[in-house]
Short mmCIF file of C-alpha atoms and ligand atoms in Angstrom, two decimals:
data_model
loop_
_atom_site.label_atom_id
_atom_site.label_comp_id
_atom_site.label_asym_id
_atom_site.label_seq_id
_atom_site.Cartn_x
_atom_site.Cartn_y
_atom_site.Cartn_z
CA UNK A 1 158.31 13.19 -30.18
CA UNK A 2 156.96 16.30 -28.52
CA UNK A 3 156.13 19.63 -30.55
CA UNK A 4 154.34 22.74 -29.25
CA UNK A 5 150.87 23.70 -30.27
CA UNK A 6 149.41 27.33 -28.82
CA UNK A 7 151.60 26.89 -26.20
CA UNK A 8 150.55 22.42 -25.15
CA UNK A 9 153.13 20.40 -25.50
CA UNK A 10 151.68 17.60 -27.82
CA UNK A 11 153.02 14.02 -27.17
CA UNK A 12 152.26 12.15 -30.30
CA UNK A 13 150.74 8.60 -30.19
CA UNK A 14 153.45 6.10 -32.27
CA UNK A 15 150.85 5.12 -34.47
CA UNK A 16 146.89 6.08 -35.37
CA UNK A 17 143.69 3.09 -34.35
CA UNK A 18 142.22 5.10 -36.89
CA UNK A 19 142.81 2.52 -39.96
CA UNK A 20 140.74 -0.19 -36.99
CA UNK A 21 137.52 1.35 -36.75
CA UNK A 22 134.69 0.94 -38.65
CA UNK A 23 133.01 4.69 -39.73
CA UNK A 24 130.31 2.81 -41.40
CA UNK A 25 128.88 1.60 -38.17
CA UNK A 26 129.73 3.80 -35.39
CA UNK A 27 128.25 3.02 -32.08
CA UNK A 28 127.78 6.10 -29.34
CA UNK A 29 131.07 6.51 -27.28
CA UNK A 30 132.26 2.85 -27.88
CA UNK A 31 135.52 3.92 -29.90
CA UNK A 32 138.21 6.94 -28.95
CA UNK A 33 140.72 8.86 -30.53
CA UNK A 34 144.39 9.06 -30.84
CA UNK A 35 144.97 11.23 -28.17
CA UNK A 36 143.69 13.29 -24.66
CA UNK A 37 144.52 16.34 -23.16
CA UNK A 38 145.32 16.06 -19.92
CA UNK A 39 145.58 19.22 -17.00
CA UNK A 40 146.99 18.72 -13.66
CA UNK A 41 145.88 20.46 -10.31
CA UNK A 42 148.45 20.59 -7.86
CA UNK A 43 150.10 23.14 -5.28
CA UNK A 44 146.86 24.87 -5.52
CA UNK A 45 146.74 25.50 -9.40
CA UNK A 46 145.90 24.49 -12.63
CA UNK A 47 149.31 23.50 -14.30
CA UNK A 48 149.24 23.78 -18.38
CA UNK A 49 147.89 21.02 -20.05
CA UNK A 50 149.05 18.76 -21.59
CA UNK A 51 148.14 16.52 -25.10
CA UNK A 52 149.42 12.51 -25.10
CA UNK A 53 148.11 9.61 -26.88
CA UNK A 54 144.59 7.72 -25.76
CA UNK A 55 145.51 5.88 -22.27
CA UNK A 56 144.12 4.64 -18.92
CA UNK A 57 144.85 6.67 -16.10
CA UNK A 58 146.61 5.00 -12.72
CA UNK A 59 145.29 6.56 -9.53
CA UNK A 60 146.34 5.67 -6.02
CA UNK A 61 143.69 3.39 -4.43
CA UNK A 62 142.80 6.71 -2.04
CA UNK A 63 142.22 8.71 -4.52
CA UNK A 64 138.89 10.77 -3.88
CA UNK A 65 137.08 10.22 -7.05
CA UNK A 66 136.34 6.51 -6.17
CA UNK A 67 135.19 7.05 -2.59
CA UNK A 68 133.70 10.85 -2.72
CA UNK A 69 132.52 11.30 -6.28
CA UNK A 70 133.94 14.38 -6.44
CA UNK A 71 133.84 14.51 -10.37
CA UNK A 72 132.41 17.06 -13.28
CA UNK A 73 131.67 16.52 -17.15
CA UNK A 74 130.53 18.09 -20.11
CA UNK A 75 129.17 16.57 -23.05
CA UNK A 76 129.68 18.36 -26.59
CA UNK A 77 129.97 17.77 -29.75
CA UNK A 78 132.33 18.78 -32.97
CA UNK A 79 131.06 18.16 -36.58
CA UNK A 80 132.92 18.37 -40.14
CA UNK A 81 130.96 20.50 -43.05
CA UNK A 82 131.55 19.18 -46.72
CA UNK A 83 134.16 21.62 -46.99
CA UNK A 84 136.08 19.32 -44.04
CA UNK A 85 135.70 22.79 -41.56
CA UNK A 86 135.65 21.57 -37.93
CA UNK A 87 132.66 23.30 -36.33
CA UNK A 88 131.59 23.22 -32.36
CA UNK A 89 128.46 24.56 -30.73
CA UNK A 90 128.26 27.39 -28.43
CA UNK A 91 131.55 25.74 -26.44
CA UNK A 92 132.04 28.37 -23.94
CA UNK A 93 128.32 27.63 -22.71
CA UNK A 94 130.16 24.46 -21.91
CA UNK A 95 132.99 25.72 -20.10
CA UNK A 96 130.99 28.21 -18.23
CA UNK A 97 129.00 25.02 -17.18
CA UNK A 98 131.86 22.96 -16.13
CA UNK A 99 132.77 25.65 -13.47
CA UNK A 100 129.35 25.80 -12.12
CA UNK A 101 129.20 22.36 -11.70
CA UNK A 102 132.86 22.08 -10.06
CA UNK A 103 131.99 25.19 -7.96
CA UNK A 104 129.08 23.03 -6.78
CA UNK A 105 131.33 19.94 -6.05
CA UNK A 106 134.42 22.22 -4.36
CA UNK A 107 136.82 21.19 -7.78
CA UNK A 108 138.77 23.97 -8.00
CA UNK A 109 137.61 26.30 -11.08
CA UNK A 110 139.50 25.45 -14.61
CA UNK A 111 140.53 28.57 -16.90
CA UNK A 112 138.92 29.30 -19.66
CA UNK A 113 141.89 29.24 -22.09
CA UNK A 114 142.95 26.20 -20.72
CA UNK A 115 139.19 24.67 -21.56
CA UNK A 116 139.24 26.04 -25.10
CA UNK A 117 142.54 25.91 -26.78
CA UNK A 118 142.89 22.97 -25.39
CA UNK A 119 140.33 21.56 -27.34
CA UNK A 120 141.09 23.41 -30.31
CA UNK A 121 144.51 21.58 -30.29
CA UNK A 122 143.54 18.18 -29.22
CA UNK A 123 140.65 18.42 -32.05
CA UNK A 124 142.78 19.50 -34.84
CA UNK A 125 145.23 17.06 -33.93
CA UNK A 126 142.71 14.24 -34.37
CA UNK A 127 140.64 16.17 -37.20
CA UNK A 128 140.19 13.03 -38.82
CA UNK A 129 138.41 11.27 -36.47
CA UNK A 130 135.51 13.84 -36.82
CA UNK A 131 133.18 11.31 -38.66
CA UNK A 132 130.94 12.39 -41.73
CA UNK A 133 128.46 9.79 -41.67
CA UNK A 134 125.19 11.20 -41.65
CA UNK A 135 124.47 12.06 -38.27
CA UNK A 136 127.31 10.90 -36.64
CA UNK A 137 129.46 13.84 -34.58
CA UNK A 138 132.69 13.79 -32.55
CA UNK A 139 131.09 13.37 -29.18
CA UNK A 140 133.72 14.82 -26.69
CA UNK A 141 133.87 14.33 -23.03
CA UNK A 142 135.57 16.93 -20.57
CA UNK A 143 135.80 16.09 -17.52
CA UNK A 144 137.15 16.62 -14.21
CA UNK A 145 137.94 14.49 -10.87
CA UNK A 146 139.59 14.10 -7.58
CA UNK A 147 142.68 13.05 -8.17
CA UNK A 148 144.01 13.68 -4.65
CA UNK A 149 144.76 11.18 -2.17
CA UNK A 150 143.22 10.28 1.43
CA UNK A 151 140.50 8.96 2.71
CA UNK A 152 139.55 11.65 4.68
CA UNK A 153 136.08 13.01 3.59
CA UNK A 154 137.15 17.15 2.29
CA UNK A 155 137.99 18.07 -0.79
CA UNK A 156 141.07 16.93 -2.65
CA UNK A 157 144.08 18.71 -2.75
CA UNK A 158 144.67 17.62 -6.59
CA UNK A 159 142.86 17.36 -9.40
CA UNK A 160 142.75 15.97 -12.84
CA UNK A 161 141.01 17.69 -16.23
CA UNK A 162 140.23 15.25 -18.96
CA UNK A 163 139.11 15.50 -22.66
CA UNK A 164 138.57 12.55 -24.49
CA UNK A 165 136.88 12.36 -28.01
CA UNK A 166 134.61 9.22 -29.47
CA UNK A 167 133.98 9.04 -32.96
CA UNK A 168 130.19 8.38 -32.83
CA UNK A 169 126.78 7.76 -35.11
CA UNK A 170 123.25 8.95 -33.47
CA UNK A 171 122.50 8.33 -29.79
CA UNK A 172 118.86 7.20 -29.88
CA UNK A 173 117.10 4.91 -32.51
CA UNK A 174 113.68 5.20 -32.69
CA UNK A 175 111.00 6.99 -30.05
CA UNK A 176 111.18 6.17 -26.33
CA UNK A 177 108.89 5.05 -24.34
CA UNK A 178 108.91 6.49 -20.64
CA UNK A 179 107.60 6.37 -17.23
CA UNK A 180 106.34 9.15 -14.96
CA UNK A 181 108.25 8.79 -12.16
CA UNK A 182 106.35 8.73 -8.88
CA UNK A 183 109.25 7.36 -5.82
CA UNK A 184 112.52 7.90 -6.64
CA UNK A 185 114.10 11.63 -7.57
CA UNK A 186 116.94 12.80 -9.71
CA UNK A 187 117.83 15.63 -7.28
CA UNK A 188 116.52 18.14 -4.81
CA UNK A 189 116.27 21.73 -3.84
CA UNK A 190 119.79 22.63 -2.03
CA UNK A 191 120.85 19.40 -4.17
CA UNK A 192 122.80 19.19 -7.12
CA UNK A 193 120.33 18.55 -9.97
CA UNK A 194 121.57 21.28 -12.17
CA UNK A 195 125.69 20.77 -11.69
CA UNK A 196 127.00 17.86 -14.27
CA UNK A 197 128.29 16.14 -11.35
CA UNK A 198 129.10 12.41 -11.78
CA UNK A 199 126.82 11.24 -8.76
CA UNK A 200 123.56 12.62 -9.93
CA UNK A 201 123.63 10.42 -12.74
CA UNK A 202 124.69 6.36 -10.46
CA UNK A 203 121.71 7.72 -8.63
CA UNK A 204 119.52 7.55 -11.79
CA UNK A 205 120.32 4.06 -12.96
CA UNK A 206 118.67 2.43 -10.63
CA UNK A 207 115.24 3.76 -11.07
CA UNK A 208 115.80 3.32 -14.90
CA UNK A 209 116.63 -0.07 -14.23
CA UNK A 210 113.41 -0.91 -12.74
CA UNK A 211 111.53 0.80 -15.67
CA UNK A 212 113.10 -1.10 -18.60
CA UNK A 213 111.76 -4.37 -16.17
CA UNK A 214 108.57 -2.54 -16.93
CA UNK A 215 109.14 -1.74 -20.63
CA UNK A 216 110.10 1.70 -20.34
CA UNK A 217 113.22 3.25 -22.33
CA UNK A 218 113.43 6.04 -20.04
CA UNK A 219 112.07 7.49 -16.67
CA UNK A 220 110.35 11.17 -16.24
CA UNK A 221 111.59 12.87 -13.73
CA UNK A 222 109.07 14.66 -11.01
CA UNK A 223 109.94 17.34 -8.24
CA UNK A 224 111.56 15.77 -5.08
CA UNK A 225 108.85 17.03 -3.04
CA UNK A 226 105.35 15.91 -4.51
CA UNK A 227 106.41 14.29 -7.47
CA UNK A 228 103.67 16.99 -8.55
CA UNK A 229 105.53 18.50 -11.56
CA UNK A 230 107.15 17.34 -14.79
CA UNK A 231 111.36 17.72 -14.33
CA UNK A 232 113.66 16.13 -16.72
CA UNK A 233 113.68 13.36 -19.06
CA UNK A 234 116.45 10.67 -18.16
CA UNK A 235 119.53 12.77 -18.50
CA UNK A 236 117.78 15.16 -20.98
CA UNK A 237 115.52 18.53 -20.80
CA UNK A 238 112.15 17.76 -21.40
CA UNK A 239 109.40 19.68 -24.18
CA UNK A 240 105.95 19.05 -23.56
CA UNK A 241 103.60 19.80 -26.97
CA UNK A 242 100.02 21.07 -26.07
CA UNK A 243 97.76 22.33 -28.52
CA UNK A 244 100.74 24.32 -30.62
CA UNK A 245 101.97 25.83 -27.53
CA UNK A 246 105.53 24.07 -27.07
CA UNK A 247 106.66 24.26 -23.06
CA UNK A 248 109.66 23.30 -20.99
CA UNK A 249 110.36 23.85 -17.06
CA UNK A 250 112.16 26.92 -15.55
CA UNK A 251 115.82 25.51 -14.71
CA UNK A 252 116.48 25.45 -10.88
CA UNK A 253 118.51 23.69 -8.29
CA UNK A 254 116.74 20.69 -9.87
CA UNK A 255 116.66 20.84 -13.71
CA UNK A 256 120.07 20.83 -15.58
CA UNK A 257 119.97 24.43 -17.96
CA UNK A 258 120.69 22.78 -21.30
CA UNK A 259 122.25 24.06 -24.23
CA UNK A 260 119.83 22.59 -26.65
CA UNK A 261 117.12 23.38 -24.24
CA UNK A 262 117.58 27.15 -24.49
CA UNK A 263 118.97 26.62 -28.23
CA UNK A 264 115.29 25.13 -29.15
CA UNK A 265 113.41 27.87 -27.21
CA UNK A 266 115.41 30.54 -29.35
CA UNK A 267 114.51 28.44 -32.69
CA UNK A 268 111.00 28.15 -31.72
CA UNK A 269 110.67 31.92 -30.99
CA UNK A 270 112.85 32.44 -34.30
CA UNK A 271 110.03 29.70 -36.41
CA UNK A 272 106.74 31.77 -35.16
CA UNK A 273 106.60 28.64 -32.45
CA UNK A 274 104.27 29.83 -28.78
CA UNK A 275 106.91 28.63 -26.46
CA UNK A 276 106.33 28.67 -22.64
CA UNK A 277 108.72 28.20 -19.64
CA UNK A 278 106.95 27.75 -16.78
CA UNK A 279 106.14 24.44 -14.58
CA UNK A 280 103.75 21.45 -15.73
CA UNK A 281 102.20 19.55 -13.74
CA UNK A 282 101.38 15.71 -14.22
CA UNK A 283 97.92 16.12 -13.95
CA UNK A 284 97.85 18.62 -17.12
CA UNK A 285 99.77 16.32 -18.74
CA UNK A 286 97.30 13.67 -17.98
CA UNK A 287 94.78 16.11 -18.85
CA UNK A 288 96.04 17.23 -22.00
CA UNK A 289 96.45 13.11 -23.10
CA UNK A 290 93.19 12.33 -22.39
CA UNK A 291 91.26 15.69 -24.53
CA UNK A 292 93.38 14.84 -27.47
CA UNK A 293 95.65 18.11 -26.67
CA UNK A 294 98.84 16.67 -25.81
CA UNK A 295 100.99 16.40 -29.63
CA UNK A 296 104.22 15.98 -28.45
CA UNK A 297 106.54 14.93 -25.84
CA UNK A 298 110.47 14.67 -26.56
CA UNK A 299 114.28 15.14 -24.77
CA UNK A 300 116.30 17.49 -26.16
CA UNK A 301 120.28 17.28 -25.34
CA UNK A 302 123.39 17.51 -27.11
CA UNK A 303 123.52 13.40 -27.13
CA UNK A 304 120.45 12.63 -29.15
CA UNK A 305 119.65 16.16 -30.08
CA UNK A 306 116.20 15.52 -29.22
CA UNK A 307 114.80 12.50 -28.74
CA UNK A 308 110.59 11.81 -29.20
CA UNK A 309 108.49 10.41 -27.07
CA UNK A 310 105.51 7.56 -28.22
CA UNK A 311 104.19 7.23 -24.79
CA UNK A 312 104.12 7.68 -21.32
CA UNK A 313 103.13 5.47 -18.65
CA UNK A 314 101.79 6.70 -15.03
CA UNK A 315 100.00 4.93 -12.23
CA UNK A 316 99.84 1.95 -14.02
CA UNK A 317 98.27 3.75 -17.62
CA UNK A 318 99.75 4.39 -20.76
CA UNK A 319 99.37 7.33 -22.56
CA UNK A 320 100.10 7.35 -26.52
CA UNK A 321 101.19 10.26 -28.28
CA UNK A 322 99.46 10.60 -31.60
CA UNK A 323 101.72 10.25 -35.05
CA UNK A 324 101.85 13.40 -36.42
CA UNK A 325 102.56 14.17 -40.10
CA UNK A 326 105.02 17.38 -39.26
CA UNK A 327 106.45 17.84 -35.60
CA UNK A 328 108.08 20.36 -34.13
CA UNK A 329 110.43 17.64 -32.56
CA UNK A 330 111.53 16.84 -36.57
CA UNK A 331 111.44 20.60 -37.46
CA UNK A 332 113.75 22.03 -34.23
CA UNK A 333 116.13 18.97 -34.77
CA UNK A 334 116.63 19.89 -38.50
CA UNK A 335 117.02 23.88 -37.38
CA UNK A 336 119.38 22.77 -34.88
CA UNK A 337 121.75 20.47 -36.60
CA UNK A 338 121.39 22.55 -39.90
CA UNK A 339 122.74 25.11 -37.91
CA UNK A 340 125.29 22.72 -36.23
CA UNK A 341 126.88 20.96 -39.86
CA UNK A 342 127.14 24.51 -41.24
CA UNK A 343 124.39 23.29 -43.67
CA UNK A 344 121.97 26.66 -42.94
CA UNK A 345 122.84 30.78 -42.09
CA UNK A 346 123.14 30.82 -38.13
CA UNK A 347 121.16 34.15 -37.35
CA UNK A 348 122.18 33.42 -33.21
CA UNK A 349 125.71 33.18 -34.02
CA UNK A 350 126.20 29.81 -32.29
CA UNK A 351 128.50 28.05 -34.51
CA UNK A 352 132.16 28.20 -33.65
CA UNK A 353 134.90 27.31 -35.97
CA UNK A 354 137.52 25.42 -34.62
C1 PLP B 1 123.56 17.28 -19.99
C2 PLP B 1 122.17 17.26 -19.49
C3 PLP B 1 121.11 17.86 -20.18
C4 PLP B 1 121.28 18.45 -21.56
O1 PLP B 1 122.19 19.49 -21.62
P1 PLP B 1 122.79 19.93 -23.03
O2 PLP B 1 123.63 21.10 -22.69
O3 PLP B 1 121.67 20.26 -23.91
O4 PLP B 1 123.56 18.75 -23.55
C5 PLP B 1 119.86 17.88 -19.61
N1 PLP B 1 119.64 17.31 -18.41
C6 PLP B 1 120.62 16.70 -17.72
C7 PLP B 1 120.32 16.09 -16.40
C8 PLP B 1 121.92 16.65 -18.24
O5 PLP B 1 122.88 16.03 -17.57
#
């Protein structure tokens, strides 16, 4: 049966998973809705898109995506208030993002209205999926990829916009444990460090890989060139704690510019929080470890919100990070996903009601 919805046609799945899956115990991205949208680029434009129920996708064997990487994504999230309102969080950051990142990777750009009522339909469609849990979101994955055909190494000629949605609890358990990265780098000036492009993030497992042999949860990622300063962490901004001063990296060609990274900088201005954006370097880090200075390292990304770090390991030494009573890691997550659950006043305006 097909009905219209703000102009998608909606193909409705037969029958809901929904009575299958267990909201008690929800893993991160393991489980997905009813439905997709689905938006087709052919003839040199975006055709309308599309809503049908949850399925795999058939691609020719040519098809660009699995020889070129030529692929985007977004990661966001959409959370239920006791009242059962569907919020999001500043989404058209997100779609502004997605179009950077396709610019980067020659995808042709997606239009806006297509981005966001689309989403608006496909989530009140599958409202019910939006889990209550504490701490437990509707992560949703947009996405974009070469579906064009040819093995010749240009640009597609079609592409293919995805959203699926996975009912899911909290990303991270516990504090990570990560190591300064001295050999391998996430990206590069010219590169494509700060574009959500699938490729940047195959190159990363690797090097993670060879850290968890070492007992590390997560790498730190250095500048391409020295390996001098202090980049990302894993897929996530990173906040370095010194004294009470909290600081992050300016973004660049190399450092992804985060939602909750420039969300957290705003809330620590907002809390009376000394927050600096400029570049760290290892050795203060190291520094700052050894004088008793350093407080606090964590990630901070729509995934795990932000995510603390207990240590850090470089050039074969590990570094603890002391146990502190009240953090600013525990105090900027609350703000944050107060402000997210429509549990506190949002003085930015960043909540969005779907
Ligand atoms: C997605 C991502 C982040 C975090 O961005 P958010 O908008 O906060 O989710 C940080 N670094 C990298 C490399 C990322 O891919």
């Amino acid at each position: 049966m097909n009905t219209t919805v703000n102009n998608i046609v909606v193909h409705k799945a037969k029958s809901s998973k929904i009575d299958k899956v267990d909201f008690e115990n929800l893993a991160f991205g393991k489980v997905f809705t009813d439905h997709m949208l689905v938006c087709n680029y052919k003839n040199g434009q975006w055709e309308a898109p599309q809503i049908m129920p949850y399925q795999p996708i058939t691609l020719d064997p040519s098809a660009k995506i699995f020889h070129y990487g030529q692929s985007v994504f977004e990661g966001m999230k959409a959370y239920k208030d006791e009242e059962d309102n569907i919020w999001l969080f500043r989404p058209l950051e997100n779609q502004k993002r997605l179009n950077i990142s396709a610019k980067r990777i020659a995808i042709p750009e997606l239009p806006e209205e297509y981005f966001m009522e689309g989403l608006k339909t496909l989530l009140q469609l599958d409202e019910q999926w939006i889990p209550t849990t504490a701490g437990s979101s509707l992560y949703i994955r947009p996405f974009i990829f070469a579906s064009g055909e040819g093995f010749h190494a240009s640009p597609a000629d079609e592409y293919t916009f995805v959203i699926a949605c996975a009912p899911s609890g909290a990303y991270f358990s516990g504090k990570v444990r990560v190591l300064i990265e001295e050999h391998y780098s996430r990206s590069a000036n010219g590169g494509v460090g700060y574009a959500k492009a699938g490729g940047n993030y195959a190159g990363q497992f690797y090097p993670t890989q060879l850290a968890a042999e070492k007992g590390y949860n997560q790498v730190i990622w250095t500048d391409d060139n020295k390996h001098e300063y202090i980049e990302e962490a894993g897929a996530m901004n990173i906040f370095i704690r010194i004294d009470d001063t909290l600081i992050t990296g300016p973004t660049s060609d190399r450092i992804l510019d985060g939602i909750t990274r420039k969300s957290i900088l705003e809330i620590a201005r907002d809390e009376g929080i000394k927050t600096e954006v400029r570049k760290i370097t290892v050795s203060e880090l190291v520094e700052a470890a050894k004088s008793g200075r350093l407080k606090e390292m964590f990630g901070a990304g729509t995934a795990a919100v932000v995510s603390p770090i207990s240590a850090f390991g470089y050039r074969g030494t590990d570094y603890d990070l002391p146990e502190l009573g009240s953090s600013y890691a525990e105090l900027l997550k609350k703000r944050i996903t107060d402000i997210q659950y429509n549990r506190a006043e949002d003085p930015f305006g960043w909540r969005y009601k779907v």
